[in-house]
Amino acid sequence: MTFPTFLNPWYAAAAAAATIPPLILLYFLKLRRREMPVSSTILWKKAIVDLQVNAPFQKLRRNLLLILQLLLLILLLLALSRPIISYAKGAGRSTVILIDRSASMAAKDGLEGKGTRLDEAKARAKSLVDTLDRSAQAMVIAFDDSAETVQPFTADTVSLKNAIDSIKQTDRKSRLKLAYQLAEAQTNFNPDQLRSIGPRPDVRVYSDGRVLDATDLSIHADVTYEKIGSDKSANIGIVALSARRNYERPTEVQVFARLANFGPDPTTADVQLTVDGAIQPHIGTVSLLPERWDDQQRKEAEAKGQLPRDGVEFTLDLSTAAVVRVEQMNKTGDVLAADDFAQVTVPPPKDLSVLLVTTGADPFMQHAFDSLGLQKVTTMSPSDYEQKKPAVGDFDVIVFDAVKPGYLPDSGNFVDVGVVPDHLKIHAAMKNGKMEVNPDIVGVLDWKRDHTIFRDVNMHKVASSNVMKLEVAPEDEILADSTYGPLVVLHREGLQTHLVIAFDMLDSTWPTPYAGSAFPLFWYNAMKFLALGSDIDIHQSNEPGATPRIPRMILEHAARGAKSIKLIDPTGHASVIPIPAAGDFALPALDHVGIYTTDPALGPFEHIAVNLLDPVESNVLPAEKAPGGIGETTASGPIKARLELWWWLTACAALPLLMIEWWVYTRRVHM
Amino acid sequence: MTIAAPKSSALIDPQFMSRLDQLDILSRKLLAGKLKGERRSKRRGQSVEFADYRNYTVGDDLRFIDWNIYARLDKLFLKLFLEEEDLSLYILLDTSASTNYGQPNKSLYIKQVAAALAYIGLVNYNRVTLAAMADGIVAESGALRGKRRVAQMIDWISKLQPSGPSLFAESCKRFALSNRNKGVCVVLSDFFDKGGFENGLRYLAGGRYDLFCVQTLCPQEIDPDLQGDLKLRDIEDDDMAEVSITQPLIKKYKANLNAYCLSLKEYLSRRGGTYLFSSTTVPFDTLVLNYLRERGLLG
């Protein structure tokens, strides 16, 4: 408890300046005395002098009414200045309020079980705003895995409270670094002088402390971590889920789910499987030990026969695309609903149809495609190809193996090995009317290891001679590079996608065992990528906040010429997404867990699953220490931050004073 | 609070006069009169009233030898008789503005007492001198003697109008300088003088005069019935005193008044004077017939 502070001192001062002098003036005006003739004033004057001499405070006593009135006025002015007694440490002169709105803040153990953690965070933040002095200012930042300034610095407490109230729950993960950077940028950093200015701000973090980037944090401020949430809350969460088609039996889908218990006690839970809304008879059961237990406790439990089983596996037969949902059914005491279920979209069993246009000189290609196990691989000679002229949609991918095509369908996916078709923006460099080719052996300098096409592909031992010098367009994506120039380029033009390889396989080490498994893996990835679009695995499930990128091709296939699509979120609310005139486009951030649906259906993006699947967010045990060990931790639980004293001043002091004044007045009148 | 000046007929009524006829002015001092009067003086003289004997000495008037004693004792004794002589009675009336106050009015009361005393003096063939004092001796009747002067005396008193400030010391000085004969001096006043009563009484007390001071106050002065925040105006000099009437103030005023009266009484006692306090609520005939007799002024 601190000394009383005043929220409105200047109002009171202004009111005092306006009222006290008139009161005194009025008092003196009131003191215009009635004239009364007497025979002599000699004795009266002596009496007055005697009284004044004998009673030093006689003057005060004589002005008792004025003093009482002044006291009453001062009390009312004090009340007007809104004195408060703060129980908690109040806000500083410059305070940044950081409110965690991530998925874990939806746990229903805030406000002593009467609300969510976000509700409690808001309540406590608003209590802090109440302690703001008039000269102090604060700003509000909401963060999950992004950070947003909800209210820039202001001294207006109403705006601050409105801003706090406007923060909405998301199901995204927590990352504090961005929020800290935002706070620091707005408080300390003077961009003109490239140095910190002003005092260190107070930073209040209202969070459960479960952030992903705790080890990366740093901030130049006095951080107070307001721990939100209860240590005793229970939560069983699905932390991993995958559904894959058996490569050999495409209609068979294997679903794996892993669950974790973040409560204080061991528990079991049934896991239910739903396919496209239909509950399946499969029921899995997990037996979970608390994650907070250490190894010793786990061993003791296992010794007692409590064997943990945290994974379930289901096998389904799905001949179409479907949304597979897994839900844990033990909801007793479970405070967080967002991780109780997870779903994935399982793509339809896809049989790629590939056309290989080859002269037959390269046996490696044929072998490679045979080994991929594709249902339909057609081989054509160049002359057959030019004669048959396959239409758009006849084949998913057409591979030109060292054959320069004269005809190309308007749209489609092409792999150009050792050649570049004419009339494209990408072309081979020409020198003296001839294609520029490097006869020397050229090794791979670098490749995009994170690109789907090169996933798990090691290009280290790939080298080739007779490499074409490619002149690429600026928007082209160079996937593999060499000292001589680009080796593998992803080129998009109109409705065509070309994967251009600058050398012939016969001239390279790529298909040889020397390069290991790089050759078949590359073709597997390339076929999947070209046929299905980007991120063939990840699109099964997205993390909250993801902004899936939809390739133009898929859009053109689904709704040619569409200017906008509708995106329906898990609650059924539809929003219209405008589509740019050209290029791929991204969906807005998918903030909530569940299934988003596109209308019209965008092929593999018809159903987009968003899942929490994050052990950090599902962990409802609030962190004891501030994230990253920066700052001090304050007690949790809703507290009344302050007591306003004005009512007490008015009721307990001013009222009796008024009564005393009345008594004194009447006593004097009747004396 | 001021009231109209009293009419002459209201000063003293015939019935009261007849009661006063039996009284005379007494003096505790041997006061030499100029003329023989009707007053039995303590001086031995030639009246018919026996006073004492003394041994005969050569040169004594043989007519006063008590021959009967001589026949029995063979010694010569002289019979002494009380001297009958006149007495100077000085009556000083305070006619300053401060006396024109109160209910009953102090001025009227003072005039009535003065008239009664003067009447007694005149009836007993004393030389009565009346003087009105305010900021000096504003009027003096001159020496009056004999019952025939009663009407003149009453007329003179009736014409007095209270006005002007009180300069008690100056008045007393003037009076003492102009009236050097011994006699009984009665001062009728409220003795409220900002210069103090001591300077004035210094001229009157302890000397030629057998001094009687009658302090006359009205009930409004003795027990003021005031309330609220007041500006008290002195009706003599318009001096202002701002007071907020409180119980302690009233108490203090009364204590001061009491102390003031006591100091006057003590001052007079030490100088052989007589102090008499009277409220105007006490009927003036009671004052004259009872109180003044008790104090030995009248007998």
Coordinates of N, CA and C in Angstrom, one line a residue, chain B residues 105-291:
Chain B
N105 N -33.7 55.3 31.2 CA -32.7 56.1 30.8 C -31.8 56.6 31.9
K106 N -30.5 56.6 31.7 CA -29.6 57.0 32.8 C -29.6 58.4 33.0
S107 N -29.8 59.2 32.0 CA -29.8 60.7 32.1 C -30.9 61.1 33.1
L108 N -32.1 60.6 32.8 CA -33.3 60.9 33.6 C -33.1 60.5 35.1
Y109 N -32.5 59.3 35.2 CA -32.3 58.8 36.5 C -31.4 59.7 37.3
I110 N -30.3 60.1 36.6 CA -29.3 61.0 37.3 C -29.9 62.3 37.6
K111 N -30.7 62.8 36.7 CA -31.4 64.1 37.0 C -32.4 64.0 38.2
Q112 N -33.1 62.9 38.3 CA -34.0 62.7 39.4 C -33.3 62.6 40.7
V113 N -32.2 61.9 40.7 CA -31.5 61.8 42.0 C -30.9 63.2 42.3
A114 N -30.4 63.8 41.3 CA -29.8 65.2 41.6 C -30.8 66.1 42.1
A115 N -32.0 66.0 41.5 CA -33.1 66.9 41.9 C -33.5 66.6 43.4
A116 N -33.6 65.3 43.7 CA -34.0 64.9 45.1 C -32.9 65.4 46.1
L117 N -31.6 65.2 45.8 CA -30.6 65.7 46.7 C -30.6 67.2 46.8
A118 N -30.8 67.9 45.7 CA -30.7 69.3 45.7 C -31.9 69.8 46.5
Y119 N -33.0 69.2 46.4 CA -34.2 69.6 47.1 C -34.0 69.5 48.6
I120 N -33.4 68.3 49.0 CA -33.1 68.2 50.4 C -32.1 69.3 50.9
G121 N -31.1 69.6 50.1 CA -30.2 70.6 50.4 C -30.9 72.0 50.6
L122 N -31.7 72.3 49.6 CA -32.4 73.6 49.7 C -33.3 73.7 50.9
V123 N -34.1 72.6 51.1 CA -35.0 72.6 52.2 C -34.3 72.8 53.5
N124 N -33.1 72.3 53.7 CA -32.3 72.5 54.9 C -31.4 73.7 54.9
Y125 N -31.7 74.6 54.1 CA -30.9 75.9 54.0 C -29.4 75.7 53.7
N126 N -29.1 74.6 53.0 CA -27.8 74.4 52.6 C -27.5 75.2 51.3
R127 N -26.2 75.4 51.1 CA -25.9 76.1 49.8 C -25.7 75.0 48.8
V128 N -26.6 75.0 47.9 CA -26.6 73.9 46.9 C -26.1 74.5 45.6
T129 N -25.0 73.8 45.0 CA -24.5 74.2 43.7 C -24.6 73.0 42.8
L130 N -25.2 73.1 41.7 CA -25.4 72.1 40.7 C -24.5 72.4 39.5
A131 N -23.8 71.4 39.0 CA -22.9 71.6 37.9 C -23.1 70.4 36.9
A132 N -23.3 70.7 35.7 CA -23.5 69.7 34.6 C -22.1 69.5 33.9
M133 N -21.7 68.3 33.8 CA -20.3 68.1 33.2 C -20.5 67.2 32.0
A134 N -19.7 67.5 31.0 CA -19.6 66.7 29.8 C -18.1 66.8 29.4
D135 N -17.9 67.6 28.4 CA -16.5 67.8 28.0 C -15.9 69.0 28.8
G136 N -16.4 69.2 29.9 CA -16.1 70.3 30.8 C -17.3 70.6 31.7
I137 N -17.3 71.7 32.4 CA -18.5 72.1 33.1 C -19.3 72.9 32.1
V138 N -20.4 72.2 31.6 CA -21.2 72.8 30.6 C -22.3 73.7 31.2
A139 N -22.6 73.6 32.4 CA -23.6 74.5 33.1 C -23.4 74.4 34.6
E140 N -23.6 75.5 35.2 CA -23.5 75.6 36.7 C -24.6 76.4 37.2
S141 N -25.3 76.0 38.2 CA -26.5 76.7 38.7 C -26.1 77.9 39.5
G142 N -24.9 77.9 40.0 CA -24.6 78.9 41.1 C -25.1 78.4 42.4
A143 N -24.8 79.1 43.5 CA -25.2 78.7 44.8 C -26.7 79.0 45.0
L144 N -27.4 78.0 45.4 CA -28.9 78.1 45.7 C -29.1 77.9 47.1
R145 N -30.0 78.6 47.7 CA -30.2 78.4 49.1 C -31.7 78.6 49.4
G146 N -32.2 77.8 50.3 CA -33.6 78.1 50.7 C -34.6 77.4 49.8
K147 N -35.8 77.1 50.4 CA -36.8 76.3 49.7 C -37.4 77.0 48.5
R148 N -37.2 78.4 48.5 CA -37.8 79.1 47.4 C -37.0 78.8 46.1
R149 N -35.9 78.3 46.2 CA -35.1 78.1 45.0 C -35.4 76.7 44.4
V150 N -36.3 76.0 45.0 CA -36.6 74.6 44.5 C -37.0 74.6 43.1
A151 N -37.9 75.5 42.8 CA -38.5 75.5 41.4 C -37.4 75.9 40.4
Q152 N -36.5 76.9 40.8 CA -35.5 77.3 40.0 C -34.5 76.1 39.7
M153 N -34.3 75.4 40.8 CA -33.4 74.2 40.7 C -33.9 73.2 39.7
I154 N -35.2 72.9 39.9 CA -35.8 71.9 39.0 C -35.8 72.3 37.6
D155 N -36.1 73.6 37.4 CA -36.1 74.1 36.1 C -34.7 74.0 35.4
W156 N -33.7 74.3 36.3 CA -32.3 74.3 35.7 C -32.0 72.8 35.3
I157 N -32.4 71.9 36.2 CA -32.0 70.5 35.9 C -32.8 70.0 34.7
S158 N -34.0 70.4 34.6 CA -34.8 70.0 33.5 C -34.3 70.4 32.1
K159 N -33.6 71.5 32.1 CA -33.1 72.0 30.8 C -31.9 71.3 30.4
L160 N -31.3 70.6 31.2 CA -30.0 69.9 30.8 C -30.3 68.9 29.8
Q161 N -29.5 68.9 28.7 CA -29.7 67.9 27.6 C -28.3 67.2 27.5
P162 N -28.4 65.8 27.6 CA -27.2 65.1 27.5 C -26.6 65.2 26.0
S163 N -25.4 65.6 26.0 CA -24.7 65.7 24.7 C -23.2 65.9 24.9
G164 N -22.4 65.6 23.9 CA -21.0 65.8 23.9 C -20.2 64.7 24.6
P165 N -19.0 64.7 24.3 CA -18.1 63.7 24.9 C -17.9 63.9 26.4
S166 N -17.4 62.9 27.0 CA -17.1 63.0 28.4 C -15.6 63.2 28.6
L167 N -15.3 64.4 29.3 CA -14.0 64.7 29.7 C -14.0 64.9 31.2
F168 N -14.1 63.8 31.9 CA -14.3 63.8 33.4 C -13.2 64.5 34.1
A169 N -12.0 64.3 33.8 CA -10.9 64.9 34.5 C -10.9 66.4 34.3
E170 N -11.2 66.9 33.1 CA -11.2 68.3 32.8 C -12.4 68.9 33.6
S171 N -13.5 68.2 33.6 CA -14.7 68.7 34.3 C -14.4 68.9 35.8
C172 N -13.9 67.9 36.4 CA -13.6 67.9 37.8 C -12.6 69.0 38.2
K173 N -11.6 69.1 37.3 CA -10.6 70.1 37.6 C -11.3 71.5 37.6
R174 N -12.1 71.8 36.6 CA -12.7 73.1 36.4 C -13.6 73.3 37.7
F175 N -14.4 72.3 38.0 CA -15.3 72.4 39.2 C -14.5 72.7 40.4
A176 N -13.4 72.0 40.7 CA -12.7 72.2 41.9 C -12.1 73.5 42.0
L177 N -11.7 74.0 40.8 CA -11.0 75.4 40.8 C -12.0 76.5 41.1
S178 N -13.3 76.3 40.7 CA -14.2 77.3 40.8 C -15.1 77.2 42.1
N179 N -15.0 76.1 42.8 CA -15.8 75.9 44.1 C -14.8 75.5 45.2
R180 N -14.2 76.5 45.8 CA -13.2 76.2 46.8 C -13.8 76.0 48.2
N181 N -15.1 76.3 48.4 CA -15.6 76.1 49.7 C -15.8 74.6 50.0
K182 N -15.6 74.3 51.3 CA -15.8 72.9 51.6 C -17.2 72.5 51.6
G183 N -17.5 71.3 51.4 CA -18.9 70.9 51.3 C -19.0 69.4 50.9
V184 N -20.2 69.0 50.9 CA -20.5 67.6 50.4 C -20.6 67.7 48.9
C185 N -19.9 66.8 48.3 CA -19.9 66.8 46.8 C -20.4 65.4 46.3
V186 N -21.5 65.5 45.6 CA -22.1 64.2 45.1 C -21.9 64.2 43.6
V187 N -21.2 63.1 43.1 CA -21.0 63.0 41.6 C -21.9 61.9 41.1
L188 N -22.8 62.3 40.2 CA -23.7 61.3 39.6 C -23.3 61.1 38.1
S189 N -22.8 59.9 37.9 CA -22.2 59.6 36.6 C -22.2 58.1 36.3
D190 N -21.9 57.8 35.1 CA -21.6 56.3 34.8 C -20.1 56.1 34.9
F191 N -19.4 57.1 35.1 CA -17.9 57.0 35.2 C -17.2 56.3 34.0
F192 N -17.9 56.3 32.9 CA -17.3 55.7 31.7 C -16.5 56.8 31.0
D193 N -15.3 56.9 31.3 CA -14.4 57.9 30.6 C -13.2 57.2 30.2
K194 N -12.9 57.4 28.9 CA -11.7 56.7 28.3 C -10.4 57.2 28.9
G195 N -10.4 58.4 29.5 CA -9.2 58.9 30.2 C -9.1 58.3 31.6
G196 N -10.1 57.6 32.1 CA -10.1 57.0 33.4 C -10.7 58.0 34.4
F197 N -11.3 57.4 35.4 CA -12.0 58.3 36.5 C -11.0 58.8 37.5
E198 N -9.8 58.2 37.6 CA -8.9 58.6 38.6 C -8.4 60.0 38.5
N199 N -8.1 60.4 37.2 CA -7.6 61.8 37.0 C -8.6 62.9 37.5
G200 N -9.9 62.5 37.3 CA -10.9 63.5 37.7 C -11.2 63.5 39.2
L201 N -11.3 62.3 39.7 CA -11.6 62.2 41.2 C -10.4 62.7 42.0
R202 N -9.3 62.7 41.4 CA -8.1 63.3 42.1 C -8.4 64.7 42.7
Y203 N -9.1 65.5 41.9 CA -9.4 66.9 42.3 C -10.5 67.0 43.3
L204 N -11.3 65.9 43.5 CA -12.5 66.0 44.3 C -12.2 65.2 45.6
A205 N -11.5 64.2 45.6 CA -11.4 63.3 46.7 C -10.3 63.7 47.7
G206 N -10.5 63.5 48.9 CA -9.4 63.7 49.9 C -9.2 65.2 50.3
G207 N -9.9 66.1 49.7 CA -9.6 67.5 50.0 C -10.7 68.1 50.7
R208 N -11.3 69.1 50.1 CA -12.3 69.9 50.7 C -13.6 69.2 50.8
Y209 N -13.8 68.3 49.9 CA -15.1 67.8 49.8 C -15.3 66.5 50.5
D210 N -16.5 66.3 51.0 CA -17.0 65.0 51.5 C -17.6 64.4 50.3
L211 N -16.9 63.4 49.6 CA -17.2 63.0 48.3 C -18.1 61.7 48.3
F212 N -19.2 61.8 47.6 CA -20.1 60.7 47.3 C -20.2 60.5 45.8
C213 N -19.9 59.3 45.4 CA -20.0 59.0 43.9 C -21.1 58.0 43.7
V214 N -22.1 58.3 43.0 CA -23.1 57.4 42.6 C -23.0 57.0 41.2
Q215 N -22.5 55.7 41.0 CA -22.4 55.2 39.6 C -23.7 54.7 39.1
T216 N -24.2 55.3 38.1 CA -25.5 54.9 37.6 C -25.3 54.2 36.3
L217 N -25.8 53.0 36.2 CA -25.7 52.2 35.0 C -27.1 51.6 34.6
C218 N -27.3 51.5 33.4 CA -28.6 50.9 32.9 C -28.5 49.4 32.8
P219 N -29.6 48.7 32.8 CA -29.5 47.2 32.7 C -28.8 46.8 31.4
Q220 N -28.9 47.5 30.4 CA -28.2 47.1 29.1 C -26.7 47.2 29.2
E221 N -26.3 48.0 30.2 CA -24.8 48.0 30.4 C -24.4 46.9 31.4
I222 N -25.3 46.6 32.3 CA -24.9 45.6 33.4 C -25.0 44.2 32.8
D223 N -26.0 44.0 32.0 CA -26.2 42.6 31.5 C -26.6 42.8 30.0
P224 N -25.6 43.0 29.1 CA -26.0 43.3 27.7 C -26.7 42.1 27.0
D225 N -27.7 42.5 26.3 CA -28.5 41.5 25.6 C -28.1 41.6 24.1
L226 N -26.9 41.2 23.7 CA -26.5 41.4 22.4 C -26.3 40.0 21.8
Q227 N -26.3 39.9 20.4 CA -26.0 38.7 19.8 C -25.5 38.9 18.3
G228 N -24.8 38.0 17.8 CA -24.3 38.1 16.4 C -23.0 38.9 16.3
D229 N -22.7 39.2 15.1 CA -21.5 39.9 14.8 C -21.9 41.4 14.7
L230 N -21.3 42.2 15.6 CA -21.8 43.6 15.7 C -20.7 44.5 15.6
K231 N -21.1 45.7 15.2 CA -20.1 46.8 15.3 C -20.7 47.8 16.3
L232 N -20.0 47.8 17.5 CA -20.5 48.6 18.6 C -20.0 50.1 18.4
R233 N -21.0 51.0 18.4 CA -20.6 52.4 18.2 C -20.8 53.1 19.5
D234 N -19.7 53.8 19.8 CA -19.7 54.6 21.1 C -20.5 55.9 20.8
I235 N -21.6 56.1 21.5 CA -22.4 57.2 21.1 C -21.8 58.6 21.5
E236 N -20.7 58.5 22.2 CA -20.0 59.8 22.5 C -19.1 60.2 21.4
D237 N -18.2 59.3 21.0 CA -17.2 59.7 20.1 C -17.2 58.9 18.8
D238 N -18.2 58.1 18.6 CA -18.4 57.3 17.4 C -17.2 56.3 17.2
D239 N -16.6 56.0 18.3 CA -15.5 55.0 18.2 C -16.2 53.6 18.0
M240 N -15.6 52.8 17.2 CA -16.2 51.5 16.8 C -15.4 50.3 17.5
A241 N -16.2 49.4 17.9 CA -15.6 48.1 18.4 C -16.3 47.0 17.7
E242 N -15.6 46.2 16.9 CA -16.2 45.1 16.2 C -16.1 43.8 17.1
V243 N -17.3 43.3 17.4 CA -17.3 42.2 18.2 C -18.2 41.1 17.6
S244 N -17.8 39.9 17.9 CA -18.7 38.8 17.6 C -19.1 38.2 19.0
I245 N -20.4 38.4 19.2 CA -20.8 38.1 20.6 C -20.7 36.6 20.9
T246 N -19.9 36.3 21.8 CA -19.8 34.9 22.3 C -20.0 34.9 23.8
Q247 N -20.2 33.7 24.2 CA -20.4 33.6 25.7 C -19.2 34.0 26.5
P248 N -18.0 33.6 26.0 CA -16.8 34.1 26.8 C -16.7 35.6 26.7
L249 N -17.1 36.2 25.6 CA -16.9 37.7 25.5 C -17.9 38.4 26.5
I250 N -19.1 37.9 26.6 CA -20.1 38.5 27.5 C -19.6 38.3 28.9
K251 N -19.0 37.1 29.2 CA -18.5 36.8 30.5 C -17.4 37.8 30.8
K252 N -16.5 38.0 29.9 CA -15.4 38.8 30.1 C -15.8 40.3 30.3
Y253 N -16.8 40.7 29.5 CA -17.4 42.1 29.7 C -17.9 42.3 31.1
K254 N -18.6 41.3 31.5 CA -19.2 41.5 32.9 C -18.1 41.5 33.9
A255 N -17.1 40.7 33.7 CA -16.0 40.7 34.7 C -15.3 42.0 34.7
N256 N -15.1 42.5 33.5 CA -14.4 43.8 33.4 C -15.3 44.9 34.0
L257 N -16.6 44.9 33.8 CA -17.5 45.9 34.4 C -17.4 45.8 35.9
N258 N -17.4 44.6 36.4 CA -17.3 44.4 37.9 C -16.0 44.9 38.4
A259 N -14.9 44.6 37.7 CA -13.6 45.1 38.1 C -13.5 46.6 38.1
Y260 N -14.2 47.2 37.0 CA -14.1 48.6 36.9 C -14.9 49.3 38.1
C261 N -16.0 48.8 38.4 CA -16.8 49.3 39.5 C -16.0 49.1 40.9
L262 N -15.4 48.0 41.0 CA -14.6 47.7 42.2 C -13.4 48.7 42.4
S263 N -12.8 48.9 41.2 CA -11.6 49.8 41.3 C -12.1 51.2 41.6
L264 N -13.2 51.6 41.1 CA -13.8 52.9 41.5 C -14.1 53.0 43.0
K265 N -14.7 51.9 43.5 CA -15.0 51.8 44.9 C -13.8 51.9 45.8
E266 N -12.8 51.1 45.4 CA -11.6 51.1 46.2 C -10.8 52.4 46.1
Y267 N -10.9 53.0 45.0 CA -10.2 54.3 44.8 C -10.8 55.3 45.8
L268 N -12.2 55.3 45.9 CA -12.9 56.2 46.7 C -12.6 55.9 48.2
S269 N -12.7 54.6 48.5 CA -12.5 54.2 49.9 C -11.2 54.7 50.4
R270 N -10.1 54.5 49.6 CA -8.8 54.9 50.1 C -8.7 56.4 50.3
R271 N -9.6 57.1 49.6 CA -9.5 58.6 49.7 C -10.6 59.2 50.5
G272 N -11.3 58.4 51.3 CA -12.4 58.8 52.1 C -13.7 59.1 51.5
G273 N -13.8 58.7 50.3 CA -15.0 59.0 49.5 C -16.0 57.8 49.7
T274 N -17.2 58.0 49.3 CA -18.2 56.9 49.4 C -18.7 56.6 48.0
Y275 N -18.7 55.3 47.8 CA -19.2 54.8 46.4 C -20.5 54.2 46.6
L276 N -21.3 54.5 45.6 CA -22.6 53.8 45.6 C -23.0 53.5 44.2
F277 N -23.3 52.2 44.0 CA -23.7 51.7 42.7 C -25.2 51.7 42.5
S278 N -25.7 52.1 41.4 CA -27.1 52.0 41.2 C -27.5 51.6 39.8
S279 N -28.4 50.7 39.7 CA -28.9 50.4 38.4 C -30.1 51.3 38.2
T280 N -30.4 51.7 36.9 CA -31.6 52.5 36.7 C -32.8 51.8 36.9
T281 N -32.7 50.5 37.1 CA -33.9 49.7 37.4 C -34.4 49.9 38.8
V282 N -33.4 50.3 39.7 CA -33.8 50.6 41.1 C -34.5 51.9 41.1
P283 N -35.8 52.0 41.6 CA -36.5 53.2 41.6 C -35.7 54.3 42.4
F284 N -35.6 55.5 41.8 CA -34.7 56.5 42.3 C -35.1 56.9 43.7
D285 N -36.4 56.8 44.1 CA -36.8 57.1 45.4 C -36.3 56.1 46.4
T286 N -36.2 54.9 46.0 CA -35.6 53.9 46.9 C -34.1 54.2 47.1
L287 N -33.5 54.6 46.0 CA -32.1 55.0 46.1 C -31.9 56.1 47.1
V288 N -32.8 57.1 47.0 CA -32.6 58.3 47.8 C -33.0 58.0 49.3
L289 N -34.1 57.3 49.4 CA -34.7 57.2 50.8 C -34.0 56.1 51.5
N290 N -33.5 55.1 50.8 CA -32.8 54.0 51.5 C -31.3 54.0 51.4
Y291 N -30.9 53.8 50.1 CA -29.5 53.6 49.9 C -28.6 54.7 50.4

